[in-house]
Amino acid sequence: MTTVVDTPQWLATLRADGHALPQSPLAWLNERRAQALERANALSVPTTRDEEWRFTDLAPLRQFSLQRPPAARTITEADIALFNLPEAGARMVFVDGQFAPSLSHGVGALIGTSGGTSTGTSVSTLTDGLKSHGALLQQHLGVHAGFEQQVFPALNTAWLHGNNGALVVLGRNAVLEQPLHVLFVATQANIALCPRVLVVAESGAQGKLIEDYVSLTNGAYLANAVCEVSIAGNAEVHHVRLQRESLAATHIATTAVSLAKDARYRSQSVALGARLSRVNLDIRQAGEGADVELDGLALIGGEQVADTHSSVDHAFAHGRCRQMHKTIVGGAAHAVFNGKVLVREGAQLTNSAQQSRNLLVSPRARVDTKPQLEIFADDVKCAHGATVGQLDAEHLFYLKSRGLPEQQARNLLTYAFGAEVIQRIPVKSLVNRLQQTVLARVDAK
């Protein structure tokens, strides 16, 4: 018997559009995109029958007739003033998937570096990056975020073209003193976007990246984002990821990080928007002594769904990882966390700890959490844990005994629960803005 697979309209459209993308003069890029399109054509959209997606239903996407954006709308600096970060040394703005040079600054060779030569340190579109760092892109672009078994990274890679993505290269031993801000803005409903970011930190380099997804529309759309981060020996990247999109949007993201010997990766990921969001975080240790810190926060309400799947692969000795993922769930919202830590044979003296902490502020709120450890080495220190509950009654009683009204006491405790993650973000103006957002959300619950 032949099984007929029902292909959603939006997926059929995106597959077809892949054929229409302009060809690159670089044979390797055309081949890589063709391979990705072949996989996108072969793969199906995951369903709740798939173990990795059993808590997250993508069926609502079938309701939308998504198209490629016909053209980016013209917006002004005033339209995105709310998202401005004065500390940023450079800002790249993409509107409806297209680079907006008039809203960007600091693009090109970066200044404000210290600690050594800044040769090769730059932020650019992929178009310019292919000209100036072609060999580097061939080595990394579409390599870390594998698309062989995942339809969303495959679609993103098939769509690769120069003006829909950002390239950040931190030159050998360069210390970038100011953060880089890559801002993706959606302004139209019923469109599908494929943002792309590639970060390459060469040996000894240090830098901070703010990857930011926002919207100027209340409509439904799909953002299918991929970020690849390659960190060479003794280099460090501090990566802040913000998702504050339309409450009708669907946001699917893949972040893939590779760390060489003694490399360091610090991350704060904050999810506030989207009707449905899914982040796949893949951390791969490619050398001894890699050091990772992962903080996550999802603050959702209404009927939002926020799903985070993380995988930390300790493949070499002396690896370290600390992960803390928090959710604050109100209304009839649903939060999902699945965290996998793999310690391979030979990865001795690994120290890896993972915590999932979840706060329910509504009787209809729901959380599914699944921390996992798979250990194939015998000299390691690994731990994991998960908690799901409401506000601590003793803490609430203490605040009320000091004269705070019950609702104000609840708001304060809820805010403090999420603020722990936000306060680790190394950009003061962003911390202040997110604190205000969390307080406003908490007051509204």
XYZ file of N, CA and C in Angstrom, residues 193-391:
597
model
N 10.205 33.887 6.799
C 11.531 34.483 6.827
C 12.557 33.435 7.222
N 13.768 33.561 6.685
C 14.850 32.629 7.014
C 16.107 33.403 7.414
N 16.115 34.008 8.598
C 17.305 34.750 9.039
C 18.487 33.808 9.264
N 19.685 34.352 9.053
C 20.899 33.536 9.187
C 21.996 34.357 9.844
N 22.716 33.744 10.779
C 23.862 34.382 11.428
C 24.994 33.367 11.494
N 26.190 33.819 11.140
C 27.394 33.004 11.303
C 28.421 33.819 12.075
N 28.913 33.234 13.171
C 29.936 33.872 14.000
C 31.164 32.975 14.003
N 32.303 33.551 13.658
C 33.570 32.818 13.684
C 34.537 33.597 14.568
N 34.891 33.014 15.715
C 35.858 33.629 16.625
C 37.174 32.887 16.497
N 38.182 33.590 16.015
C 39.482 32.951 15.832
C 40.229 32.882 17.152
N 41.364 32.215 17.152
C 42.095 31.906 18.374
C 42.325 33.149 19.238
N 41.945 33.063 20.510
C 42.195 34.134 21.461
C 41.245 35.303 21.393
N 40.280 35.300 20.482
C 39.370 36.433 20.318
C 38.293 36.428 21.395
N 37.710 37.621 21.632
C 36.605 37.769 22.574
C 35.601 38.757 22.006
N 34.314 38.446 22.152
C 33.291 39.363 21.658
C 31.916 39.001 22.190
N 30.997 39.962 22.063
C 29.618 39.792 22.519
C 28.669 40.033 21.347
N 27.667 39.174 21.227
C 26.677 39.262 20.157
C 25.282 39.278 20.748
N 24.452 40.235 20.287
C 23.035 40.286 20.631
C 22.254 39.922 19.374
N 21.612 38.763 19.389
C 20.778 38.287 18.273
C 19.323 38.526 18.669
N 18.637 39.409 17.928
C 17.379 39.986 18.408
C 16.290 39.851 17.344
N 15.151 39.271 17.714
C 14.023 39.077 16.796
C 12.810 39.843 17.322
N 12.321 40.805 16.509
C 11.213 41.667 16.923
C 10.228 41.790 15.762
N 9.072 42.384 16.037
C 8.081 42.582 14.972
C 7.394 43.917 15.125
N 6.985 44.467 13.984
C 6.177 45.690 13.936
C 4.793 45.378 13.402
N 4.411 44.113 13.474
C 3.078 43.684 13.061
C 2.518 42.749 14.118
N 1.209 42.728 14.234
C 0.553 41.792 15.144
C 0.103 40.523 14.422
N 0.412 40.433 13.129
C -0.058 39.318 12.326
C 0.770 38.060 12.495
N 0.296 37.002 11.846
C 0.963 35.703 11.887
C 1.994 35.602 10.772
N 3.141 35.049 11.080
C 4.191 34.795 10.097
C 5.113 33.724 10.669
N 6.026 33.246 9.850
C 6.988 32.233 10.269
C 8.392 32.808 10.193
N 9.127 32.691 11.292
C 10.560 33.000 11.301
C 11.307 31.691 11.526
N 12.116 31.313 10.544
C 12.882 30.069 10.589
C 14.360 30.450 10.624
N 14.914 30.561 11.824
C 16.227 31.156 12.022
C 17.295 30.101 12.272
N 18.503 30.389 11.785
C 19.659 29.529 12.043
C 20.840 30.411 12.425
N 21.504 30.039 13.522
C 22.726 30.729 13.946
C 23.803 29.682 14.189
N 24.964 29.876 13.545
C 26.111 28.987 13.732
C 27.243 29.777 14.376
N 27.862 29.177 15.410
C 28.936 29.833 16.145
C 30.122 28.875 16.221
N 31.259 29.302 15.683
C 32.482 28.512 15.747
C 33.507 29.272 16.582
N 33.961 28.643 17.676
C 34.862 29.310 18.619
C 36.178 28.544 18.650
N 37.239 29.194 18.217
C 38.547 28.556 18.150
C 39.191 28.492 19.526
N 40.390 27.928 19.595
C 41.079 27.717 20.863
C 41.268 28.989 21.660
N 40.912 28.929 22.943
C 41.096 30.020 23.899
C 40.337 31.279 23.529
N 39.323 31.164 22.681
C 38.476 32.306 22.342
C 37.199 32.251 23.177
N 36.478 33.383 23.228
C 35.258 33.457 24.023
C 34.193 34.250 23.288
N 32.971 33.728 23.265
C 31.816 34.420 22.698
C 30.723 34.466 23.749
N 30.209 35.671 23.972
C 29.047 35.855 24.849
C 27.862 36.179 23.940
N 26.880 35.300 23.940
C 25.782 35.333 22.980
C 24.466 35.540 23.719
N 23.793 36.636 23.410
C 22.475 36.914 23.988
C 21.458 36.773 22.862
N 20.435 35.955 23.098
C 19.408 35.710 22.081
C 18.058 36.137 22.622
N 17.407 37.087 21.914
C 16.108 37.610 22.328
C 15.062 37.292 21.281
N 13.923 36.807 21.731
C 12.798 36.558 20.839
C 11.588 37.249 21.441
N 11.196 38.375 20.840
C 10.066 39.174 21.333
C 9.184 39.565 20.146
N 8.722 38.542 19.450
C 7.979 38.742 18.210
C 6.470 38.830 18.456
N 5.743 38.955 17.362
C 4.288 39.007 17.412
C 3.733 37.790 18.143
N 2.684 38.008 18.938
C 2.070 36.910 19.675
C 1.268 35.984 18.762
N 1.235 36.283 17.463
C 0.609 35.382 16.487
C 1.650 34.643 15.651
N 2.932 34.945 15.831
C 3.992 34.398 14.991
C 4.376 32.987 15.419
N 5.043 32.292 14.501
C 5.708 31.023 14.799
C 7.198 31.224 14.613
N 7.964 30.870 15.634
C 9.412 31.085 15.597
C 10.108 29.743 15.811
N 10.814 29.280 14.783
C 11.585 28.041 14.857
C 13.056 28.407 14.689
N 13.894 27.985 15.628
C 15.291 28.414 15.590
C 16.227 27.250 15.857
N 17.378 27.296 15.187
C 18.453 26.349 15.411
C 19.722 27.130 15.715
N 20.330 26.856 16.861
C 21.612 27.456 17.217
C 22.609 26.333 17.417
N 23.683 26.359 16.643
C 24.709 25.314 16.706
C 26.048 25.947 17.046
N 26.704 25.427 18.090
C 27.945 26.009 18.593
C 29.013 24.925 18.649
N 30.197 25.240 18.123
C 31.342 24.338 18.173
C 32.477 25.023 18.930
N 33.039 24.322 19.934
C 34.083 24.899 20.776
C 35.362 24.072 20.672
N 36.459 24.739 20.322
C 37.765 24.089 20.263
C 38.405 24.084 21.658
N 39.652 23.719 21.737
C 40.346 23.560 23.018
C 40.325 24.858 23.829
N 39.864 24.740 25.064
C 39.833 25.855 26.025
C 38.974 27.028 25.559
N 38.054 26.790 24.645
C 37.134 27.841 24.202
C 36.035 28.037 25.239
N 35.397 29.232 25.210
C 34.356 29.564 26.183
C 33.135 30.134 25.465
N 31.963 29.696 25.917
C 30.704 30.169 25.344
C 29.756 30.496 26.481
N 29.271 31.739 26.505
C 28.301 32.198 27.497
C 27.031 32.590 26.750
N 25.884 32.191 27.263
C 24.646 32.454 26.534
C 23.504 32.759 27.487
N 22.713 33.775 27.124
C 21.412 34.027 27.744
C 20.376 34.061 26.621
N 19.363 33.225 26.738
C 18.300 33.166 25.740
C 16.983 33.511 26.420
N 16.292 34.531 25.890
C 15.043 35.013 26.496
C 13.940 34.948 25.447
N 12.856 34.241 25.773
C 11.703 34.110 24.876
C 10.494 34.763 25.527
N 9.977 35.795 24.855
C 8.808 36.524 25.360
C 7.638 36.453 24.396
N 7.924 36.400 23.092
C 6.874 36.516 22.091
C 6.574 35.206 21.394
N 5.849 35.316 20.280
C 5.446 34.221 19.399
C 4.317 33.397 20.011
N 3.392 33.017 19.161
C 2.342 32.086 19.580
C 2.957 30.717 19.832
N 3.896 30.332 18.978
C 4.613 29.080 19.151
C 6.082 29.323 18.847
N 6.945 28.955 19.778
C 8.385 29.093 19.560
C 9.078 27.791 19.909
N 10.080 27.488 19.132
C 10.894 26.288 19.365
C 12.349 26.658 19.098
N 13.218 26.408 20.076
C 14.649 26.657 19.928
C 15.389 25.342 20.119
N 16.176 24.957 19.122
C 17.052 23.800 19.208
C 18.485 24.299 19.401
N 19.058 24.028 20.566
C 20.401 24.490 20.904
C 21.336 23.292 20.939
N 22.331 23.312 20.054
C 23.249 22.186 19.899
C 24.669 22.661 20.202
N 25.223 22.188 21.329
C 26.569 22.565 21.753
C 27.486 21.370 21.571
N 28.565 21.558 20.820
C 29.489 20.452 20.548
C 30.898 20.826 20.971
N 31.451 20.021 21.874
C 32.820 20.224 22.331
C 33.767 19.559 21.340
N 34.632 20.374 20.725
C 35.550 19.862 19.704
C 37.000 19.915 20.166
N 37.213 20.064 21.479
C 38.557 20.096 22.026
C 38.491 20.059 23.542
N 39.592 19.738 24.187
C 39.610 19.640 25.642
C 39.403 20.999 26.300
N 38.823 20.966 27.491
C 38.750 22.158 28.326
C 37.716 23.182 27.919
N 36.783 22.853 27.056
C 35.749 23.810 26.653
C 34.857 24.134 27.854
N 34.450 25.401 27.952
C 33.696 25.893 29.115
C 32.425 26.569 28.620
N 31.262 26.095 29.090
C 29.971 26.561 28.583
C 29.071 26.971 29.745
N 28.391 28.115 29.595
C 27.346 28.530 30.527
C 26.108 28.889 29.721
N 24.987 28.248 30.043
C 23.743 28.437 29.302
C 22.638 28.858 30.262
N 22.051 30.019 30.009
C 20.911 30.495 30.787
C 19.735 30.708 29.851
N 18.562 30.234 30.247
C 17.369 30.416 29.427
C 16.205 30.879 30.270
N 15.345 31.716 29.664
C 14.135 32.188 30.333
C 13.028 32.293 29.307
N 11.891 31.661 29.598
C 10.684 31.816 28.793
C 9.589 32.369 29.690
N 9.041 33.514 29.313
C 7.936 34.152 30.041
C 6.747 34.196 29.102
N 5.769 33.344 29.342
C 4.663 33.187 28.398
C 3.333 33.163 29.131
N 2.279 33.491 28.391
C 0.922 33.477 28.919
C -0.065 33.225 27.797
N -1.356 33.453 28.079
C -2.366 33.209 27.060
C -2.342 31.766 26.612
N -2.212 31.567 25.297
C -2.113 30.215 24.745
C -0.759 29.991 24.072
N 0.254 30.712 24.508
C 1.590 30.566 23.939
C 2.184 29.189 24.247
N 3.057 28.760 23.337
C 3.857 27.552 23.537
C 5.319 27.935 23.347
N 6.156 27.616 24.318
C 7.595 27.879 24.223
C 8.340 26.588 24.503
N 9.074 26.107 23.515
C 9.748 24.812 23.583
C 11.240 25.032 23.381
N 12.046 24.533 24.313
C 13.502 24.597 24.190
C 14.065 23.194 24.281
N 14.837 22.809 23.272
C 15.553 21.535 23.263
C 17.047 21.847 23.206
N 17.792 21.398 24.181
C 19.239 21.625 24.182
C 19.976 20.302 24.204
N 21.137 20.304 23.558
C 22.004 19.129 23.533
C 23.439 19.599 23.739
N 24.078 19.079 24.778
C 25.473 19.412 25.069
C 26.284 18.134 24.917
N 27.198 18.142 23.961
C 27.972 16.949 23.603
C 29.408 17.128 24.096
N 29.729 16.453 25.211
C 31.094 16.468 25.738
C 31.869 15.335 25.078
N 32.687 15.680 24.104
C 33.415 14.670 23.342
C 34.887 14.582 23.727
N 35.353 15.522 24.574
C 36.750 15.544 24.991
C 36.824 15.762 26.501
N 37.987 15.517 27.048
C 38.173 15.609 28.495
C 38.136 17.053 28.984
N 37.892 17.179 30.297
C 37.960 18.453 31.017
C 36.905 19.464 30.547
N 35.829 19.004 29.974
C 34.760 19.917 29.576
C 33.941 20.358 30.776
N 33.429 21.589 30.714
C 32.596 22.129 31.794
C 31.341 22.760 31.188
N 30.231 22.545 31.867
C 28.983 23.163 31.424
C 28.065 23.390 32.610
N 27.505 24.594 32.686
C 26.461 24.908 33.660
C 25.257 25.417 32.886
N 24.104 24.780 33.084
C 22.893 25.182 32.374
C 21.759 25.405 33.358
N 21.105 26.563 33.220
C 19.929 26.886 34.016
C 18.838 27.383 33.070
N 17.738 26.656 33.001
C 16.618 27.075 32.166
C 15.399 27.295 33.051
N 14.790 28.491 32.919
C 13.634 28.858 33.735
C 12.449 29.193 32.840
N 11.266 28.885 33.335
C 10.045 29.305 32.654
C 9.079 29.888 33.672
N 8.364 30.922 33.240
C 7.251 31.492 34.002
C 6.034 31.359 33.103
N 5.062 30.567 33.531
C 3.974 30.166 32.647
C 2.641 30.567 33.256
N 1.893 31.407 32.526
C 0.582 31.850 32.977
C -0.506 31.487 31.983
N -1.731 31.878 32.277
C -2.846 31.605 31.381
C -2.985 30.123 31.117
N -3.197 29.784 29.835
C -3.242 28.387 29.408
C -2.001 28.047 28.597
N -0.900 28.727 28.872
C 0.335 28.549 28.116
C 0.989 27.207 28.457
N 1.925 26.813 27.591
C 2.582 25.516 27.703
C 4.072 25.697 27.441
N 4.893 25.375 28.427
C 6.344 25.442 28.280
C 6.917 24.035 28.227
N 7.938 23.870 27.387
C 8.597 22.574 27.213
C 10.103 22.782 27.325
N 10.758 21.902 28.073
C 12.222 21.898 28.098
C 12.708 20.464 28.037
N 13.601 20.201 27.100
C 14.254 18.905 26.988
C 15.742 19.169 26.879
N 16.470 18.804 27.911
C 17.908 19.063 27.931
C 18.705 17.776 27.991
N 19.543 17.561 27.007
C 20.340 16.337 26.933
C 21.813 16.673 27.117
N 22.462 15.940 28.021
C 23.905 16.055 28.224
C 24.517 14.700 27.894
N 25.406 14.681 26.919
C 26.078 13.458 26.495
C 27.556 13.560 26.835
N 28.050 12.596 27.618
C 29.478 12.510 27.938
C 30.023 11.268 27.247
N 30.822 11.478 26.246
C 31.307 10.366 25.433
C 32.465 9.628 26.132
N 32.706 8.420 25.678
C 33.816 7.633 26.188
C 35.124 8.399 25.960
N 35.911 8.496 26.997
C 37.170 9.239 26.908
C 37.073 10.672 27.365
N 35.848 11.193 27.548
C 35.679 12.584 28.000
C 35.758 12.637 29.523
N 36.905 12.213 30.052
C 37.080 12.152 31.495
C 37.186 13.550 32.110
N 36.885 13.603 33.409
C 36.946 14.846 34.188
C 35.995 15.902 33.653
N 34.915 15.467 33.042
C 33.851 16.378 32.631
C 33.060 16.807 33.859
N 32.703 18.088 33.905
C 31.880 18.632 34.996
C 30.693 19.339 34.356
N 29.515 18.718 34.415
C 28.351 19.252 33.715
C 27.131 19.199 34.622
N 26.465 20.332 34.780
C 25.282 20.420 35.637
C 24.160 21.108 34.882
N 22.950 20.602 35.050
C 21.792 21.137 34.335
C 20.609 21.246 35.292
N 19.940 22.398 35.244
C 18.768 22.626 36.078
C 17.627 23.182 35.234
N 16.436 22.649 35.453
C 15.205 23.166 34.830
C 14.268 23.574 35.952
N 13.969 24.889 36.024
C 13.114 25.403 37.101
C 11.919 26.105 36.459
N 10.726 25.735 36.880
C 9.508 26.175 36.212
C 8.493 26.676 37.228
N 7.950 27.850 36.948
C 6.997 28.497 37.844
C 5.647 28.612 37.151
N 4.636 28.012 37.733
C 3.269 28.084 37.214
C 2.517 29.164 37.975
N 1.996 30.147 37.253
C 1.275 31.248 37.902
C -0.199 31.230 37.544
N -0.668 30.129 36.976
C -2.072 29.970 36.620
C -2.438 28.496 36.752
N -3.660 28.202 37.178
C -4.055 26.788 37.316
C -4.128 26.051 35.983
N -4.237 26.772 34.874
C -4.319 26.124 33.562
C -2.972 26.031 32.861
N -1.934 26.614 33.439
C -0.603 26.579 32.833
C -0.025 25.163 32.903
N 0.843 24.857 31.935
C 1.380 23.507 31.842
C 2.871 23.555 31.503
N 3.614 22.633 32.101
C 5.048 22.503 31.822
C 5.378 21.026 31.628
N 6.155 20.729 30.594
C 6.743 19.406 30.405
C 8.254 19.582 30.370
N 8.954 18.950 31.276
C 10.400 19.113 31.355
C 11.068 17.748 31.447
N 12.186 17.608 30.741
C 12.861 16.314 30.663
C 14.374 16.520 30.571
N 15.054 16.652 31.704
C 16.521 16.660 31.674
C 17.058 15.247 31.498
N 18.130 15.113 30.699
C 18.685 13.802 30.387
C 20.201 13.798 30.557
N 20.730 12.706 31.089
C 22.171 12.484 31.145
C 22.486 11.157 30.478
N 23.454 11.156 29.574
C 23.972 9.927 28.981
C 25.485 9.951 29.163
N 25.997 9.068 30.011
C 27.393 9.128 30.429
C 28.095 7.825 30.064
N 29.189 7.953 29.305
C 29.967 6.795 28.882
C 31.421 6.901 29.338
N 31.681 7.747 30.340
C 32.999 7.869 30.951
C 32.826 7.686 32.457
N 33.883 7.232 33.144
C 33.711 6.860 34.548
C 34.257 7.875 35.539
N 34.983 8.876 35.096
C 35.542 9.878 36.008
C 34.960 11.249 35.664
N 33.709 11.448 36.040
C 33.002 12.680 35.693
C 32.199 13.161 36.902
N 31.781 14.409 36.826
C 30.904 14.992 37.837
C 29.729 15.625 37.100
N 28.584 14.942 37.105
C 27.423 15.401 36.346
C 26.184 15.352 37.237
N 25.305 16.318 37.045
C 24.068 16.358 37.821
C 22.990 17.039 37.006
N 21.754 16.682 37.280
C 20.632 17.361 36.651
C 19.450 17.357 37.611
N 18.524 18.278 37.382
C 17.356 18.356 38.235
C 16.283 19.206 37.596
N 15.059 19.003 38.056
C 13.925 19.761 37.519
C 12.915 20.002 38.630
N 12.341 21.196 38.643
C 11.272 21.528 39.583
C 10.152 22.215 38.827
N 8.927 21.896 39.211
C 7.736 22.544 38.668
C 6.829 22.860 39.846
N 6.462 24.110 39.988
C 5.617 24.443 41.127
C 5.123 25.864 41.080
N 4.508 26.260 42.164
C 3.990 27.608 42.318
C 4.906 28.389 43.244
N 4.527 29.608 43.561
C 5.344 30.442 44.428
C 5.463 29.820 45.815
